[in-house]
mmCIF file of C-alpha atoms in Angstrom:
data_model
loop_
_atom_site.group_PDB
_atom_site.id
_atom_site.type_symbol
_atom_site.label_atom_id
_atom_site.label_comp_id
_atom_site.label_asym_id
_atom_site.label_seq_id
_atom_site.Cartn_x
_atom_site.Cartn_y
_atom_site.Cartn_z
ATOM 1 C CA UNK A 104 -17.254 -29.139 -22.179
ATOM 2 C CA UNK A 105 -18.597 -27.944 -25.224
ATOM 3 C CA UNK A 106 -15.251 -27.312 -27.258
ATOM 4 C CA UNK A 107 -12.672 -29.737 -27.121
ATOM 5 C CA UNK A 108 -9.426 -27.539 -27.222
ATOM 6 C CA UNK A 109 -7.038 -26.525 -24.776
ATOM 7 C CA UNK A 110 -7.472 -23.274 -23.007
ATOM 8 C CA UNK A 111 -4.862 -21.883 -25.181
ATOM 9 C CA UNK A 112 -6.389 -21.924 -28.440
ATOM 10 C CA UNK A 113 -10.165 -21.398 -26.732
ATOM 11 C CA UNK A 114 -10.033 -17.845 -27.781
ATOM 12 C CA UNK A 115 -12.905 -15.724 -28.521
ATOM 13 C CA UNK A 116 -15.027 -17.022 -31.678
ATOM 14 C CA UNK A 117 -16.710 -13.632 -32.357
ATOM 15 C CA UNK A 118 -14.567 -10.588 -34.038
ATOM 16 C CA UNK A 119 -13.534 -8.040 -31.494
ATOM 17 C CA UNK A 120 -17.037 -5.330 -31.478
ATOM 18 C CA UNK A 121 -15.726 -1.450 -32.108
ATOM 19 C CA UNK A 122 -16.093 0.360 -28.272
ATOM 20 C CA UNK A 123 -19.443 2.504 -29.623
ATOM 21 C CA UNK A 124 -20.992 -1.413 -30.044
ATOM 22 C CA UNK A 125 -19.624 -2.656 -26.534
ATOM 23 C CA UNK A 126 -21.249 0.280 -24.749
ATOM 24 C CA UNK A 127 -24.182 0.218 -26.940
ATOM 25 C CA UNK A 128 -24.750 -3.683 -25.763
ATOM 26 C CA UNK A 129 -23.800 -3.492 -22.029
ATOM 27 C CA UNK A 130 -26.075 -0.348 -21.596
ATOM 28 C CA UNK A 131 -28.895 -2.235 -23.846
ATOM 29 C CA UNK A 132 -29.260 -5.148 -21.715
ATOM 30 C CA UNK A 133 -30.607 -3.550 -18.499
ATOM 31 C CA UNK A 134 -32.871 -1.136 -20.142
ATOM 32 C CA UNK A 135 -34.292 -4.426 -22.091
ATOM 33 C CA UNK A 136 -34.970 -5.865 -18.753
ATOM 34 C CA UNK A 137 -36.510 -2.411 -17.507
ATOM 35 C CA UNK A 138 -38.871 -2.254 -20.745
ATOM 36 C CA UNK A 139 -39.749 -5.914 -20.226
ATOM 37 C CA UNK A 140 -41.017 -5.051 -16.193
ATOM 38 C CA UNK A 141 -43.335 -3.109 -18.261
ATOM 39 C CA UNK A 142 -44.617 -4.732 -20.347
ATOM 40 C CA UNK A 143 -45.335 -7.364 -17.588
ATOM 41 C CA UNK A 144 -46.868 -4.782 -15.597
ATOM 42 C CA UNK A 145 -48.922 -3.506 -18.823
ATOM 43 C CA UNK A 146 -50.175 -7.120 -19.021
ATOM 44 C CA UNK A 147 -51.367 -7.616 -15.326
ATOM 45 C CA UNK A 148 -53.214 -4.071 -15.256
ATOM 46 C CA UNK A 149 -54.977 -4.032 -19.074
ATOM 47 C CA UNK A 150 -57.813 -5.804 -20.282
ATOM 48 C CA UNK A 151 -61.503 -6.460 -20.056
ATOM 49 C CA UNK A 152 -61.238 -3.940 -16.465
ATOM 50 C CA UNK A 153 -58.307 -1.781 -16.687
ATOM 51 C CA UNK A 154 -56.379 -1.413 -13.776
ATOM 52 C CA UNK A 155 -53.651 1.242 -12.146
ATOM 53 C CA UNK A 156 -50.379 0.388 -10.904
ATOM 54 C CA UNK A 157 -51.346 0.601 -7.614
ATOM 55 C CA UNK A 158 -54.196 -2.009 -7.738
ATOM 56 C CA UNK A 159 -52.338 -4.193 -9.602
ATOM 57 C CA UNK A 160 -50.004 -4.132 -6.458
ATOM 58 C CA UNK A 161 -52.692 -4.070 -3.680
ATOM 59 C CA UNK A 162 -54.075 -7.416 -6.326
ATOM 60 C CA UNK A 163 -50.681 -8.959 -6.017
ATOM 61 C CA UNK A 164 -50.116 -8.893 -2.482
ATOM 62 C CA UNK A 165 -53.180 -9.176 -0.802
ATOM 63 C CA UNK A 166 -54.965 -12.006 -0.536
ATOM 64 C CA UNK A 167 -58.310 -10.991 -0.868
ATOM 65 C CA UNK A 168 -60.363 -8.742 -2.923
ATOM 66 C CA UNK A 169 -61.787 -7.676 -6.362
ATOM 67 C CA UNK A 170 -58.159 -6.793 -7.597
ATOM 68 C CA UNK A 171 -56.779 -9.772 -6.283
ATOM 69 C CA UNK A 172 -59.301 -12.011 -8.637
ATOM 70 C CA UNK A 173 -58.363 -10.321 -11.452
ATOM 71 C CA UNK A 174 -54.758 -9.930 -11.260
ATOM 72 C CA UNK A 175 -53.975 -13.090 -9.315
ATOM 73 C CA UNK A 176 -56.907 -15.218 -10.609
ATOM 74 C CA UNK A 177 -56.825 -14.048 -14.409
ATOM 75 C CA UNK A 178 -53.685 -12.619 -16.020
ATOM 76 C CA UNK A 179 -50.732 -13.567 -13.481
ATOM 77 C CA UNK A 180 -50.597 -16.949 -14.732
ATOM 78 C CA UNK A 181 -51.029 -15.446 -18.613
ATOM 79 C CA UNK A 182 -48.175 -12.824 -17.877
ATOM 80 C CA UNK A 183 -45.603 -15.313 -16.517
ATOM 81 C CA UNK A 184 -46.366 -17.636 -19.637
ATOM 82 C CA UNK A 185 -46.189 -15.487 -21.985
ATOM 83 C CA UNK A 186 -42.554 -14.402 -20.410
ATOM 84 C CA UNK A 187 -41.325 -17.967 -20.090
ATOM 85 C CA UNK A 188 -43.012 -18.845 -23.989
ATOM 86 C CA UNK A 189 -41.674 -15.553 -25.101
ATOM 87 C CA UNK A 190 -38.052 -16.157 -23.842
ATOM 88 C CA UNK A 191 -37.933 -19.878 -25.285
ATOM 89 C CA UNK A 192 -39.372 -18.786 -28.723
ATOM 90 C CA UNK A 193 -36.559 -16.075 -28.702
ATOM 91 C CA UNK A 194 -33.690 -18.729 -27.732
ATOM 92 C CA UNK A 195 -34.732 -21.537 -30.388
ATOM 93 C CA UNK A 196 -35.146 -19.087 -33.374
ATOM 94 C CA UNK A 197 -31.704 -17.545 -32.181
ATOM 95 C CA UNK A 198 -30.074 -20.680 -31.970
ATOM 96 C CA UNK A 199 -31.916 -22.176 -35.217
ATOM 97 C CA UNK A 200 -30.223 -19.597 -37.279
ATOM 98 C CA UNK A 201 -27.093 -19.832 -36.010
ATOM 99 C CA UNK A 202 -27.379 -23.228 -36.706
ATOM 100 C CA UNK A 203 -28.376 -22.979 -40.218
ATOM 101 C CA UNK A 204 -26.662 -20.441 -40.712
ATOM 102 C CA UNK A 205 -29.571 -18.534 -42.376
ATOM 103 C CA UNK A 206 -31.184 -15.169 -40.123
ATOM 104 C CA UNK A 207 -34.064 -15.654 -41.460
ATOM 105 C CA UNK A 208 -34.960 -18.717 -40.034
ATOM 106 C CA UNK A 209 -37.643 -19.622 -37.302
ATOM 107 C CA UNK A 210 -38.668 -22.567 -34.963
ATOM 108 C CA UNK A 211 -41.364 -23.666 -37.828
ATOM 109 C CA UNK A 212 -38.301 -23.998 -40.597
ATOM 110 C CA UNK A 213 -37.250 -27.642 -38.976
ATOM 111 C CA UNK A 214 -41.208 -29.061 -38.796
ATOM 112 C CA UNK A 215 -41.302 -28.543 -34.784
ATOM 113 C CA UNK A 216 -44.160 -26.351 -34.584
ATOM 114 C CA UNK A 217 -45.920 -28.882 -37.337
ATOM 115 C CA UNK A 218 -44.839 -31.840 -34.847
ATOM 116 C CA UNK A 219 -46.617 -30.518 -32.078
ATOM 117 C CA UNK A 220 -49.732 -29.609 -34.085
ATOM 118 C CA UNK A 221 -50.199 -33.284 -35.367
ATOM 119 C CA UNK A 222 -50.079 -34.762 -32.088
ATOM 120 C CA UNK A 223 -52.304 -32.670 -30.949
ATOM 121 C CA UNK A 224 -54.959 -33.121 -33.412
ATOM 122 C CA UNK A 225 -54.162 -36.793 -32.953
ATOM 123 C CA UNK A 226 -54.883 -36.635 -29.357
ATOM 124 C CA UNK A 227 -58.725 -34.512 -30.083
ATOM 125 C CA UNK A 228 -59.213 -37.035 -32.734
ATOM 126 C CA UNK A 229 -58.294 -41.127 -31.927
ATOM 127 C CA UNK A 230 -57.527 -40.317 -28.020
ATOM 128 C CA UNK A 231 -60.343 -38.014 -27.684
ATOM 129 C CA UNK A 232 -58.760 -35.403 -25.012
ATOM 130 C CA UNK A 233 -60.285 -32.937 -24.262
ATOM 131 C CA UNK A 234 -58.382 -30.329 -21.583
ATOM 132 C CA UNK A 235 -55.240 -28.235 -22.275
ATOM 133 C CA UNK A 236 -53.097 -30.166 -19.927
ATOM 134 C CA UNK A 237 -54.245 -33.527 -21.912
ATOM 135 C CA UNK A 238 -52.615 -31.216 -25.204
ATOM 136 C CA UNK A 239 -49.293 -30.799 -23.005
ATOM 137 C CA UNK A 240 -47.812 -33.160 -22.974
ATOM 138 C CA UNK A 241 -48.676 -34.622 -26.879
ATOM 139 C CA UNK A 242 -47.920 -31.909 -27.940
ATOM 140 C CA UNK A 243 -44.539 -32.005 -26.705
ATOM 141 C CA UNK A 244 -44.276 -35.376 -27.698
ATOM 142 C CA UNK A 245 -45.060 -34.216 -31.400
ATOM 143 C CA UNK A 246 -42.462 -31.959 -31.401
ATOM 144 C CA UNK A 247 -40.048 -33.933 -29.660
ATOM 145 C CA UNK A 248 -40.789 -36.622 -31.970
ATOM 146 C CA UNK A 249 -39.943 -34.669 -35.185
ATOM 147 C CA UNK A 250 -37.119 -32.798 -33.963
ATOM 148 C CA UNK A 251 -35.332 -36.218 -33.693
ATOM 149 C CA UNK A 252 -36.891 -37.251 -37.271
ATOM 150 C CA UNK A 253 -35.457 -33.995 -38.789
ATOM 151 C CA UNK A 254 -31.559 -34.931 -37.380
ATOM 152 C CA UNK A 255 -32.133 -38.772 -38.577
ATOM 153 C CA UNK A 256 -33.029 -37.539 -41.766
ATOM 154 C CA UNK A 257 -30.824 -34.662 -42.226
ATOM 155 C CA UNK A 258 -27.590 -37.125 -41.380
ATOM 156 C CA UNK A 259 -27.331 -37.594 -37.953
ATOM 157 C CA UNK A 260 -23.654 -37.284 -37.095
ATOM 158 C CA UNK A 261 -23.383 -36.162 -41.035
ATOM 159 C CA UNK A 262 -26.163 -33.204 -40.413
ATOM 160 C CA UNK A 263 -25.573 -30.209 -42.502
ATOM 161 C CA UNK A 264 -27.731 -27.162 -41.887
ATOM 162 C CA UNK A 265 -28.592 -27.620 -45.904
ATOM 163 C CA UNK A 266 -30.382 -31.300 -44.655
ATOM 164 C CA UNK A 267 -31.796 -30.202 -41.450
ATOM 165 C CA UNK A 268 -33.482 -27.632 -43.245
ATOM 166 C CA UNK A 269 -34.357 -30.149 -46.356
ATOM 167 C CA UNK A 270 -35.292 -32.707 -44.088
ATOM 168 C CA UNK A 271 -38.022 -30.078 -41.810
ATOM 169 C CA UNK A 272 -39.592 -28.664 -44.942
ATOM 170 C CA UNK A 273 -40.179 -32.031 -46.095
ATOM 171 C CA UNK A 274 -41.694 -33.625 -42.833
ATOM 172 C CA UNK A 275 -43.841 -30.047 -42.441
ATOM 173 C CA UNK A 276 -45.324 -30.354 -45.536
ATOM 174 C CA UNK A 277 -46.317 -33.861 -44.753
ATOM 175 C CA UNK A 278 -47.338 -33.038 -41.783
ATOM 176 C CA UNK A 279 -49.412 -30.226 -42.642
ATOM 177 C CA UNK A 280 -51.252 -32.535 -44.948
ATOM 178 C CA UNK A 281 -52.159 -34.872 -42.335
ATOM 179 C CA UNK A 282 -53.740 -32.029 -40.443
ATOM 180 C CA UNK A 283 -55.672 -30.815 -43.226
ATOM 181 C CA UNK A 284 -56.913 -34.687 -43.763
ATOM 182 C CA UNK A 285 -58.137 -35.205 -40.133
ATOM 183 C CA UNK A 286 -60.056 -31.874 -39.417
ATOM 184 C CA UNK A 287 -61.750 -32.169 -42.794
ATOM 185 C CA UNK A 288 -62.474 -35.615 -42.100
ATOM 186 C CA UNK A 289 -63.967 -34.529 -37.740
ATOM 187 C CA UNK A 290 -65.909 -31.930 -37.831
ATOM 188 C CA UNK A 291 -65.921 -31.974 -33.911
ATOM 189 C CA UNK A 292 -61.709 -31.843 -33.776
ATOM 190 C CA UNK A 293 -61.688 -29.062 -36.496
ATOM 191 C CA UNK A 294 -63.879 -27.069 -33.837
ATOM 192 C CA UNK A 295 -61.342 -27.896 -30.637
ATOM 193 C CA UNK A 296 -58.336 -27.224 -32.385
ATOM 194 C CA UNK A 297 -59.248 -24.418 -33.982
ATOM 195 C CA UNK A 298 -58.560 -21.966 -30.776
ATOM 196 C CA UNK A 299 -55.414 -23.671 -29.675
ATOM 197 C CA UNK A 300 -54.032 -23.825 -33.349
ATOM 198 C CA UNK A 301 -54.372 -19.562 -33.304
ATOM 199 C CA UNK A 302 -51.933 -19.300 -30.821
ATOM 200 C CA UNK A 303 -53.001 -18.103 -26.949
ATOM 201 C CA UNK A 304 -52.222 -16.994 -23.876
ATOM 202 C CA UNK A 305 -55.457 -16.909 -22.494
ATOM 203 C CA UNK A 306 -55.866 -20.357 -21.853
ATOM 204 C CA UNK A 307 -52.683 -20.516 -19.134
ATOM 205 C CA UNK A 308 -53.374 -22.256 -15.740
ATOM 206 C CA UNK A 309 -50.838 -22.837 -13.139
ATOM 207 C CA UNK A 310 -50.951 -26.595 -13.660
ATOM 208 C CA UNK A 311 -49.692 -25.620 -17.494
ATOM 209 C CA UNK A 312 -47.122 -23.645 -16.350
ATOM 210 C CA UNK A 313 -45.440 -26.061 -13.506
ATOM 211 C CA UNK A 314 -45.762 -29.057 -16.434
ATOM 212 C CA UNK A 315 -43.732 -27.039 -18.715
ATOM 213 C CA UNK A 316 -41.286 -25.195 -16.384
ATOM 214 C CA UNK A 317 -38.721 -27.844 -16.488
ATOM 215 C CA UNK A 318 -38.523 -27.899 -20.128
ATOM 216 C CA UNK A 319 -38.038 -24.271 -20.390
ATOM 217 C CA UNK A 320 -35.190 -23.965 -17.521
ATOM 218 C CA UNK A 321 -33.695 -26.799 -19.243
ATOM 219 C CA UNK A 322 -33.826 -25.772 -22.438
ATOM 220 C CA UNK A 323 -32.489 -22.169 -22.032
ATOM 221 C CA UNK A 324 -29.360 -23.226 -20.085
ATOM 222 C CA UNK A 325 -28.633 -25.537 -22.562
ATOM 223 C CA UNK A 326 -29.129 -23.208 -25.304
ATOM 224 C CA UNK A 327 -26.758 -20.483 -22.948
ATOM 225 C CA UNK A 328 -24.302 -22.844 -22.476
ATOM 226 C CA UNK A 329 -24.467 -23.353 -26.498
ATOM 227 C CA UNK A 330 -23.230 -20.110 -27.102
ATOM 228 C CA UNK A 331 -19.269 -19.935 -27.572
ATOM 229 C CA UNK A 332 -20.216 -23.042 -29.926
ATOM 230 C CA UNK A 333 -22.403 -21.687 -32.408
ATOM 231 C CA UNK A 334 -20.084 -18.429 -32.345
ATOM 232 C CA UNK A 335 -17.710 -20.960 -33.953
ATOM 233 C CA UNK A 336 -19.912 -23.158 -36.229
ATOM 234 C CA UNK A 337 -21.604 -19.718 -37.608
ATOM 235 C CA UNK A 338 -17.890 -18.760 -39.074
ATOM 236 C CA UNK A 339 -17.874 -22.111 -40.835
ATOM 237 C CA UNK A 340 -17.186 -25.331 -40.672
ATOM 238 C CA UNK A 341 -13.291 -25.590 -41.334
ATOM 239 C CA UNK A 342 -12.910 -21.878 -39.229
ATOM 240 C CA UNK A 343 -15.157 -23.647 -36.172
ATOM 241 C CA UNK A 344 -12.807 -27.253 -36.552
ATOM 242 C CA UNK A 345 -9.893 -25.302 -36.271
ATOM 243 C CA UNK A 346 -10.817 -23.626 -33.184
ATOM 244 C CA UNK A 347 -11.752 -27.218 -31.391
ATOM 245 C CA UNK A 348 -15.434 -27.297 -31.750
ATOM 246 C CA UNK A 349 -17.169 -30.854 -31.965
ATOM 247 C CA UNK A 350 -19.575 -29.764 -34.955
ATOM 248 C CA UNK A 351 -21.794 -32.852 -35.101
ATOM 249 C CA UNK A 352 -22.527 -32.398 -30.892
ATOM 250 C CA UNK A 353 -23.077 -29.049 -31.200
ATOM 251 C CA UNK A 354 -25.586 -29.732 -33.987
ATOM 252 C CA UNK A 355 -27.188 -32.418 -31.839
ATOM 253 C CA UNK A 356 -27.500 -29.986 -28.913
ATOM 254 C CA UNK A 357 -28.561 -27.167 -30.583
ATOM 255 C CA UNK A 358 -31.427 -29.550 -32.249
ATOM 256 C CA UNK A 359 -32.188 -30.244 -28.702
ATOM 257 C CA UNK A 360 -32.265 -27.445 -27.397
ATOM 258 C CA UNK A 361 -34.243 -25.507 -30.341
ATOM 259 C CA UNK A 362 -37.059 -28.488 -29.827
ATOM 260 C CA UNK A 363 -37.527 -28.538 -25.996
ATOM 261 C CA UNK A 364 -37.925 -24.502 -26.193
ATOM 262 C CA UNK A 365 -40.195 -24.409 -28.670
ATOM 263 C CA UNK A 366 -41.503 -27.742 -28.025
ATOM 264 C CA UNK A 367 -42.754 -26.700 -24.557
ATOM 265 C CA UNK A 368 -44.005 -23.312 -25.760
ATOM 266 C CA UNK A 369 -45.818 -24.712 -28.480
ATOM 267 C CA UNK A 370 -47.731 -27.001 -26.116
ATOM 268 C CA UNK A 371 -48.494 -24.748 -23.200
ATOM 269 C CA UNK A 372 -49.392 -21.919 -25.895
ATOM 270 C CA UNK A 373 -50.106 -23.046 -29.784
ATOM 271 C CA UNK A 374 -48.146 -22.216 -32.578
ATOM 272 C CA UNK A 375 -47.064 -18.376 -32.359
ATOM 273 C CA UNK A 376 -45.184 -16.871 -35.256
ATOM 274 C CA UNK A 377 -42.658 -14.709 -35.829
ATOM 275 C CA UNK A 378 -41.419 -14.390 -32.295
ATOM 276 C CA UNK A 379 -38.533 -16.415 -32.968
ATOM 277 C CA UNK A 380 -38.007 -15.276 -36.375
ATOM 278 C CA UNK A 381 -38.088 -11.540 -35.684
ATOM 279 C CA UNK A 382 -36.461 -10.796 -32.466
ATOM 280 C CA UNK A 383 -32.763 -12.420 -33.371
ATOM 281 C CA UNK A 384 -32.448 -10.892 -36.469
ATOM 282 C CA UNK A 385 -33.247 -7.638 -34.917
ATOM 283 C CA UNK A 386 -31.019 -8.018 -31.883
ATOM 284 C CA UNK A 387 -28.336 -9.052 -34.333
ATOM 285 C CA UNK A 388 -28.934 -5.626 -35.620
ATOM 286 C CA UNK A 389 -27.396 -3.836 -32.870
ATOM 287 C CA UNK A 390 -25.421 -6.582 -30.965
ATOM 288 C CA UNK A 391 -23.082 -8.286 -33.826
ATOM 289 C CA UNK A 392 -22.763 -11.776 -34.591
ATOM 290 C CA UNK A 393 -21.836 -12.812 -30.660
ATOM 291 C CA UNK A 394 -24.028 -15.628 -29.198
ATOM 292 C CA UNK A 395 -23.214 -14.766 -26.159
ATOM 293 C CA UNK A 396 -25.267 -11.368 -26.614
ATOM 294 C CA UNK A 397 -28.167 -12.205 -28.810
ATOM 295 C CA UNK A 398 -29.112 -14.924 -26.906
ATOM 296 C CA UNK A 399 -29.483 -13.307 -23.945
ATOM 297 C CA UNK A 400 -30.972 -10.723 -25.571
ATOM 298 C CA UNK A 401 -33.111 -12.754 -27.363
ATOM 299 C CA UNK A 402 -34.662 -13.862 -24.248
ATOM 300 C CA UNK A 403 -35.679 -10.263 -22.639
ATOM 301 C CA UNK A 404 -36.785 -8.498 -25.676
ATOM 302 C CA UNK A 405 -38.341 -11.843 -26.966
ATOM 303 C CA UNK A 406 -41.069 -11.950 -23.434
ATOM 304 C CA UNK A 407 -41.414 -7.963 -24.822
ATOM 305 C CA UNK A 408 -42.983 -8.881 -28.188
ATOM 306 C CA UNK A 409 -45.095 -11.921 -27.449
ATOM 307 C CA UNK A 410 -46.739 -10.098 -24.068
ATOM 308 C CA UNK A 411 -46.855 -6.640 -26.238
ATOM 309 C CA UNK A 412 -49.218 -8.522 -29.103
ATOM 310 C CA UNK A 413 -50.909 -10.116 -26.129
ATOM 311 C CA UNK A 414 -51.536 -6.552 -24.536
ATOM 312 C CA UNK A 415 -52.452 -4.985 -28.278
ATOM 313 C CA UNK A 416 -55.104 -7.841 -29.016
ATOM 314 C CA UNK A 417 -56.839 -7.141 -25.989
ATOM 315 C CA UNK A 418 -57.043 -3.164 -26.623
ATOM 316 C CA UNK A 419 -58.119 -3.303 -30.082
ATOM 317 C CA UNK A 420 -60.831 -5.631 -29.978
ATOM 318 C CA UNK A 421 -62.560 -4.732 -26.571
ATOM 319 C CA UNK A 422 -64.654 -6.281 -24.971
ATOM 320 C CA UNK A 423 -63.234 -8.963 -26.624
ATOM 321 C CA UNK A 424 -59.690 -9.809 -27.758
ATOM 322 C CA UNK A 425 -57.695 -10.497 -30.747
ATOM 323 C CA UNK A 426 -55.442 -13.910 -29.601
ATOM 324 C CA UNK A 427 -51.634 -13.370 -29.688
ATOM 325 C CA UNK A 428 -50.858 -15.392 -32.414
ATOM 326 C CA UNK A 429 -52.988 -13.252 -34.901
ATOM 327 C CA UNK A 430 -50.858 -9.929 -33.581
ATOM 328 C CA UNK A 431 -47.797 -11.517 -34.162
ATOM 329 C CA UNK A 432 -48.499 -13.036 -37.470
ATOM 330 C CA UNK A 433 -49.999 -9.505 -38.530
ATOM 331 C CA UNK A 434 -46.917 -7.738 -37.349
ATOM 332 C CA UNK A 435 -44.403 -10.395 -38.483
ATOM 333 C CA UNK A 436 -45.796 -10.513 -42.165
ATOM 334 C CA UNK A 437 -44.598 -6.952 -43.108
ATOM 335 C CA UNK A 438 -41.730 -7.040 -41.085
ATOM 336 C CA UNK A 439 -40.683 -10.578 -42.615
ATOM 337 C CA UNK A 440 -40.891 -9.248 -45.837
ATOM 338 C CA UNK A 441 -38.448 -6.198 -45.274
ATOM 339 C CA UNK A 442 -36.276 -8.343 -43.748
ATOM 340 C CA UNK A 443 -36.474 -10.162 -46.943
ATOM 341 C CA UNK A 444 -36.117 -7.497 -49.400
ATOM 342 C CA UNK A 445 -33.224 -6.081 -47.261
ATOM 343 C CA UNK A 446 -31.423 -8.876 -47.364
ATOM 344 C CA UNK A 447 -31.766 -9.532 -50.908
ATOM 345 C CA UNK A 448 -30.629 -5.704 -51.468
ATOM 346 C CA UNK A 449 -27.564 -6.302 -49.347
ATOM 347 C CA UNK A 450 -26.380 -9.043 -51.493
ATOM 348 C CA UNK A 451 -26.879 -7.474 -54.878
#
């Protein structure tokens, strides 16, 4: 159990929504879902040779063929990791902010994205690997690695979300040091990290996808099952006490959770931006304060975004294609910076 009360006093964390906002969010949910088949769809049928609907299907389901190579050989296993990277992204920022209480936070505020960089430049460098699956898994270990760092450092059992977030600036500056130091230093690791630091889909194999899959389903039913939790933690610390909730194992779980998400779709994808900043705070928007909604949410609308830039960057720059992480990180600057400036307005 997650909050130690009896099932008297386990009543609902979030304020009652007005009926307009419960209709709004039941209704919203399956037509996220619908727009996210989509974009999926989108995915498999655009790119170098465009394809229709219907030979994206005959690709799918036959086992031989032209379409088949494309759709089944090229941009299946890109489409399902950009859903499953999408989704996790989505998740940690959502439950990052409701952690720190702060909306405008994002996977790279507590140093996890920086963790998983290091290691992998560490790897190129002193361990001299070479293939994506080699970056995995030290990848993951980076970000693993810092993620427990960040709650030694920001208290442990004391954590506040003041020191988390003290604590991940602090190691991500360091961190982002070291980087610099190394590829300056290897001319030859500067060159091999230089794609995977961008931020890609088009590097997914199914061996990358089956060596992260158990992170992700781990990750996002822990982060589900985190949700009546945060609902109470986000209301404050005496207000979430009085309603039963362990604060410093909710904090440990949501640290955990946050870090294998973004931990695994860091390594299977490089650092993308913005997905985990933008999509909560715009679900928030039009769900309320509920964790039980915006995560969920969160992790349809989040697979919308990350595949949408993926789709965009291969339109605009044909025959080429602009990687993912550049989309997002032009789309997430402006938007970033309303959110922002709206923010700041609203408490003037």
């Amino acid at each position: 159990m997650l909050v130690d009360s009896p099932p008297e006093q386990r009543a609902e964390t979030a304020p009652a929504p007005p009926p307009k906002r419960r209709v709004l969010r039941a209704v919203g949910l399956p037509v996220s879902a619908a727009v996210l088949v989509f974009i999926a769809l989108a995915s498999l049928a655009v790119g170098a040779k465009d394809l229709t609907l219907a030979q994206v299907w005959h690709g799918l389901f036959h086992d031989s063929g032209s379409y088949s190579d494309v759709v089944v050989g090229e941009r299946l296993s890109r489409t399902v990791l950009g859903l499953l990277a999408g989704a996790a992204l989505g998740l940690a920022g959502a439950v990052l902010q409701a952690l720190t209480r702060n909306p405008l936070a994002d996977p790279g505020l507590l140093g996890i994205n920086a963790g998983a960089s290091a290691a992998v430049v560490t790897a190129i460098t002193f361990f001299g690997v070479t293939s994506l699956t080699g970056y995995v898994w030290f990848a993951f270990a980076g970000a693993a690695g810092v993620g427990a760092l960040v709650w030694f450092l920001g208290g442990s059992r004391g954590a506040t979300p003041v020191r988390l977030v003290l604590a991940g600036t602090a190691i991500s500056a360091a961190l982002f040091g070291y980087l610099q130091a190394v590829m300056i230093m290897d001319d030859a690791a500067l060159g091999r990290m230089r794609f995977w630091t961008v931020g890609s889909l088009s590097s997914a194999t199914d061996d990358t996808i089956m060596e992260v899959l158990p992170f992700f389903v781990a990750g996002t039913i822990l982060a589900l099952a985190l949700s009546r939790p945060l609902n109470a933690m986000e209301m404050g610390d005496d207000t979430a006490k009085a309603l039963g909730a362990n604060l410093n194992r909710t904090r440990a779980l949501s640290m955990l959770a946050a870090t294998v998400l973004c931990g695994a779709a860091t390594a299977a994808c490089g650092p993308i931006v913005f997905v985990g900043l933008m999509v909560p705070h715009i679900v928030r928007s039009f769900t309320g304060p509920d964790m039980r909604w915006i995560l969920p949410y969160a992790a349809v609308l989040s697979p919308v975004l990350l595949l949408g830039a993926d789709v965009l960057g291969r339109i605009v720059a044909r025959p080429s294609e602009l990687q993912v992480g550049i989309v997002t990180a032009v789309l997430g600057g402006p938007v970033f910076i309303y959110l922002v400036r709206r923010r700041r307005t609203a408490q003037l």
